CSV table of C-alpha atoms in Angstrom, one decimal:
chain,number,residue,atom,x,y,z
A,26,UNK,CA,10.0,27.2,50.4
A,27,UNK,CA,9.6,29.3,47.7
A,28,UNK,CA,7.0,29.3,44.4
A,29,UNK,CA,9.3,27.4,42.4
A,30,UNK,CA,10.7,25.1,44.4
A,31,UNK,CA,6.9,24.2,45.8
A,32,UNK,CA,6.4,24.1,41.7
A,33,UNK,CA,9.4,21.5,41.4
A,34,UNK,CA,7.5,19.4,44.3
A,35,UNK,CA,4.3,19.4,42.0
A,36,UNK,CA,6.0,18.6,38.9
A,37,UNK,CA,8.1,16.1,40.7
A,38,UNK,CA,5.1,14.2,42.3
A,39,UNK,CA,3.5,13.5,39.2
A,40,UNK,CA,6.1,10.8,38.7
A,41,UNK,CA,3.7,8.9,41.3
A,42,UNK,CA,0.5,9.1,39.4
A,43,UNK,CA,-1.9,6.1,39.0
A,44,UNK,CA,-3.2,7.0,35.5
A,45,UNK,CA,-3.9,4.0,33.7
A,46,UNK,CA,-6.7,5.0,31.7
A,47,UNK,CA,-6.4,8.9,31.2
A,48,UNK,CA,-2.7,8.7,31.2
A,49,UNK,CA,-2.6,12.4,32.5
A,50,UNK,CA,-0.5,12.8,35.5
A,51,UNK,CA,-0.8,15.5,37.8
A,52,UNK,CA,1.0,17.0,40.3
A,53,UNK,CA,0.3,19.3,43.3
A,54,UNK,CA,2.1,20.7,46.4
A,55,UNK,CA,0.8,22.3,49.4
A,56,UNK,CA,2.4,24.8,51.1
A,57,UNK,CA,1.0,25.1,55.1
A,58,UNK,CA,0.9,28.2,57.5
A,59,UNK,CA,3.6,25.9,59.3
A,60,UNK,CA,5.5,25.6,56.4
A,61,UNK,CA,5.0,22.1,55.6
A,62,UNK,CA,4.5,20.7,52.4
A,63,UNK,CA,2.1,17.7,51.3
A,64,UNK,CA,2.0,16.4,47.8
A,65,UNK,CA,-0.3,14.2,46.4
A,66,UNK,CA,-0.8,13.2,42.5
A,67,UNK,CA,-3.9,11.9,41.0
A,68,UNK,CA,-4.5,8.3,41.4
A,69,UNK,CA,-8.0,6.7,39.1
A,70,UNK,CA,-9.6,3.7,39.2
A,71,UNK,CA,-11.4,1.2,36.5
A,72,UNK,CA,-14.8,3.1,38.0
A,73,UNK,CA,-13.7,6.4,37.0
A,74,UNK,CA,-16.0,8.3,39.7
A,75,UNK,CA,-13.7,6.9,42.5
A,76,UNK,CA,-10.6,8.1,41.6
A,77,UNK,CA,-9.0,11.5,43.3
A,78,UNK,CA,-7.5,14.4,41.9
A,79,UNK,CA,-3.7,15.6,42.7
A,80,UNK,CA,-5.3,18.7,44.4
A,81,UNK,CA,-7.6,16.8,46.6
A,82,UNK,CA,-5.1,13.9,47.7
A,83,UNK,CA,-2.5,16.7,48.9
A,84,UNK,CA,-5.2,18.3,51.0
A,85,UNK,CA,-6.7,15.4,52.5
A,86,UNK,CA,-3.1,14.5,53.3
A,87,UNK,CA,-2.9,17.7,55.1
A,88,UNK,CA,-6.0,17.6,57.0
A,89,UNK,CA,-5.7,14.0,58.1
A,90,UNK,CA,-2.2,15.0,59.5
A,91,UNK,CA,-4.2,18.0,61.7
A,92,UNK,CA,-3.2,21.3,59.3
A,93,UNK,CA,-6.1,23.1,58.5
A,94,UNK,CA,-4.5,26.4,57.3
A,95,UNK,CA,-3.2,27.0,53.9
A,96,UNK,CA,-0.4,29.2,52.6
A,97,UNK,CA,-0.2,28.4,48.6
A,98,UNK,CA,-0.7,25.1,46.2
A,99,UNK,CA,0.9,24.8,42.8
A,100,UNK,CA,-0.7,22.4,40.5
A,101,UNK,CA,1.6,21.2,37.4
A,102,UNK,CA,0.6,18.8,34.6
A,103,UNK,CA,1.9,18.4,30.8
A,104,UNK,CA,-1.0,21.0,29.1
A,105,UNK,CA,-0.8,23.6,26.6
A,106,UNK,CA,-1.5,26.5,28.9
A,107,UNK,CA,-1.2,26.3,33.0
A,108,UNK,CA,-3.4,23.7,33.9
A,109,UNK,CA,-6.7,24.6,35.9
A,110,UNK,CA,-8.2,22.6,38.7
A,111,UNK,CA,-11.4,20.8,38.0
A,112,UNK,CA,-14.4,21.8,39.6
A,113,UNK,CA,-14.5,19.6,42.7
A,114,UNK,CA,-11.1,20.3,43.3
A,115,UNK,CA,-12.0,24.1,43.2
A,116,UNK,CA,-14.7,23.3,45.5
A,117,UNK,CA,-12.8,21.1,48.1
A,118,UNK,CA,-10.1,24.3,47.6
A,119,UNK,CA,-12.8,26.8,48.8
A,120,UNK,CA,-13.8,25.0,52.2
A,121,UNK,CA,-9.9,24.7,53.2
A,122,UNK,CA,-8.4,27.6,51.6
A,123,UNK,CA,-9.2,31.5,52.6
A,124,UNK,CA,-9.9,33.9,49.7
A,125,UNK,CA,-6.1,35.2,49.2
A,126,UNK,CA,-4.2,31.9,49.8
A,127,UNK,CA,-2.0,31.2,46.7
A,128,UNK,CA,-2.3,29.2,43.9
A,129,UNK,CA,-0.1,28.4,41.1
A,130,UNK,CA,-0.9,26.4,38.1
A,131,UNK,CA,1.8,25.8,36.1
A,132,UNK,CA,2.8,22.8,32.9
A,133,UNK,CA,5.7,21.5,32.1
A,134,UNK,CA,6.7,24.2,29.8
A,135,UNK,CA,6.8,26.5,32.7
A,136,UNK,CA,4.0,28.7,31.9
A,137,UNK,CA,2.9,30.0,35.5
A,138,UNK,CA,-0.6,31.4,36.4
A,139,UNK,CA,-0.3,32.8,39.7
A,140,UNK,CA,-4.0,33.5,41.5
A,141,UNK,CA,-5.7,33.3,44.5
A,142,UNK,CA,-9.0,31.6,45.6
A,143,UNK,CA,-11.2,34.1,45.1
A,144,UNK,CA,-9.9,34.7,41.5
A,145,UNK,CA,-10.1,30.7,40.5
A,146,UNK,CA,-14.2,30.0,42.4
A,147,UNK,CA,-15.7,33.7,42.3
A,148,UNK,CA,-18.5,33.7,44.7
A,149,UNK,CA,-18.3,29.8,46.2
A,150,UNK,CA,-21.0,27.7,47.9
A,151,UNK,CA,-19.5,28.0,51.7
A,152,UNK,CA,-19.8,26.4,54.9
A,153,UNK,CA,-21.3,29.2,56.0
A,154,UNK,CA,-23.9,28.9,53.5
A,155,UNK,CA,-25.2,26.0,55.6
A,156,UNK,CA,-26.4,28.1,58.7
A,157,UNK,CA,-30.1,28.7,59.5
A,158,UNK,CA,-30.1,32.3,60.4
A,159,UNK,CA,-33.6,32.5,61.1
């Protein structure tokens, strides 16, 4: 699968938003090492804090299904310029996703921002960090 057809599945998948109170649907695809793809779309909830980003549903999907390594994601959602993932998302990206794997935010006017990890959370809070060297 290429960039834009994994773009199509993220554009696509926001058909399947629960957004009732934001009414912002997004979309995201991810592509694995393996070569499959999960989707997931963002799906709130009347207590906004509980509700899940399209990023984060596609990779829980993936993890719960036993993939744990990550070619590319594309993110799509109707903004004025490519639309960027929030900050959990971005944190939740940087646990699963090494430095160069792929991202593509995109809207539905087809503007593409192509980075990778590194580029979109600079200097993250890893697992890592969490080790007691001493």
């Amino acid at each position: 699968m290429n960039k834009d057809q994994l773009i199509e599945e993220a554009i696509g998948i926001r058909n399947r938003a629960y957004v009732p109170y934001s009414k912002f649907p997004v979309g995201a695809a991810l592509r694995t090492k393996s070569g499959k793809v999960y989707t997931g779309c963002n799906i709130e909830n009347a207590a906004y804090p509980v509700g899940c980003c399209a990023e984060r549903v596609a990779i829980f999907k993936a993890i719960s299904e036993g993939e744990t390594e990550f070619e590319e994601l594309a993110v799509a959602a109707d903004t004025q310029r490519p639309v960027p993932p929030c900050g959990s998302c971005r944190q939740v990206m940087s646990e699963f996703f090494d430095r160069d794997t792929k991202i593509h935010l995109t809207n539905l006017q087809n503007n593409i921002k192509s980075i990778v990890m590194e580029e979109l959370l600079p200097f993250s809070f890893q697992p890592s960090d969490l080790i007691d060297d001493k």
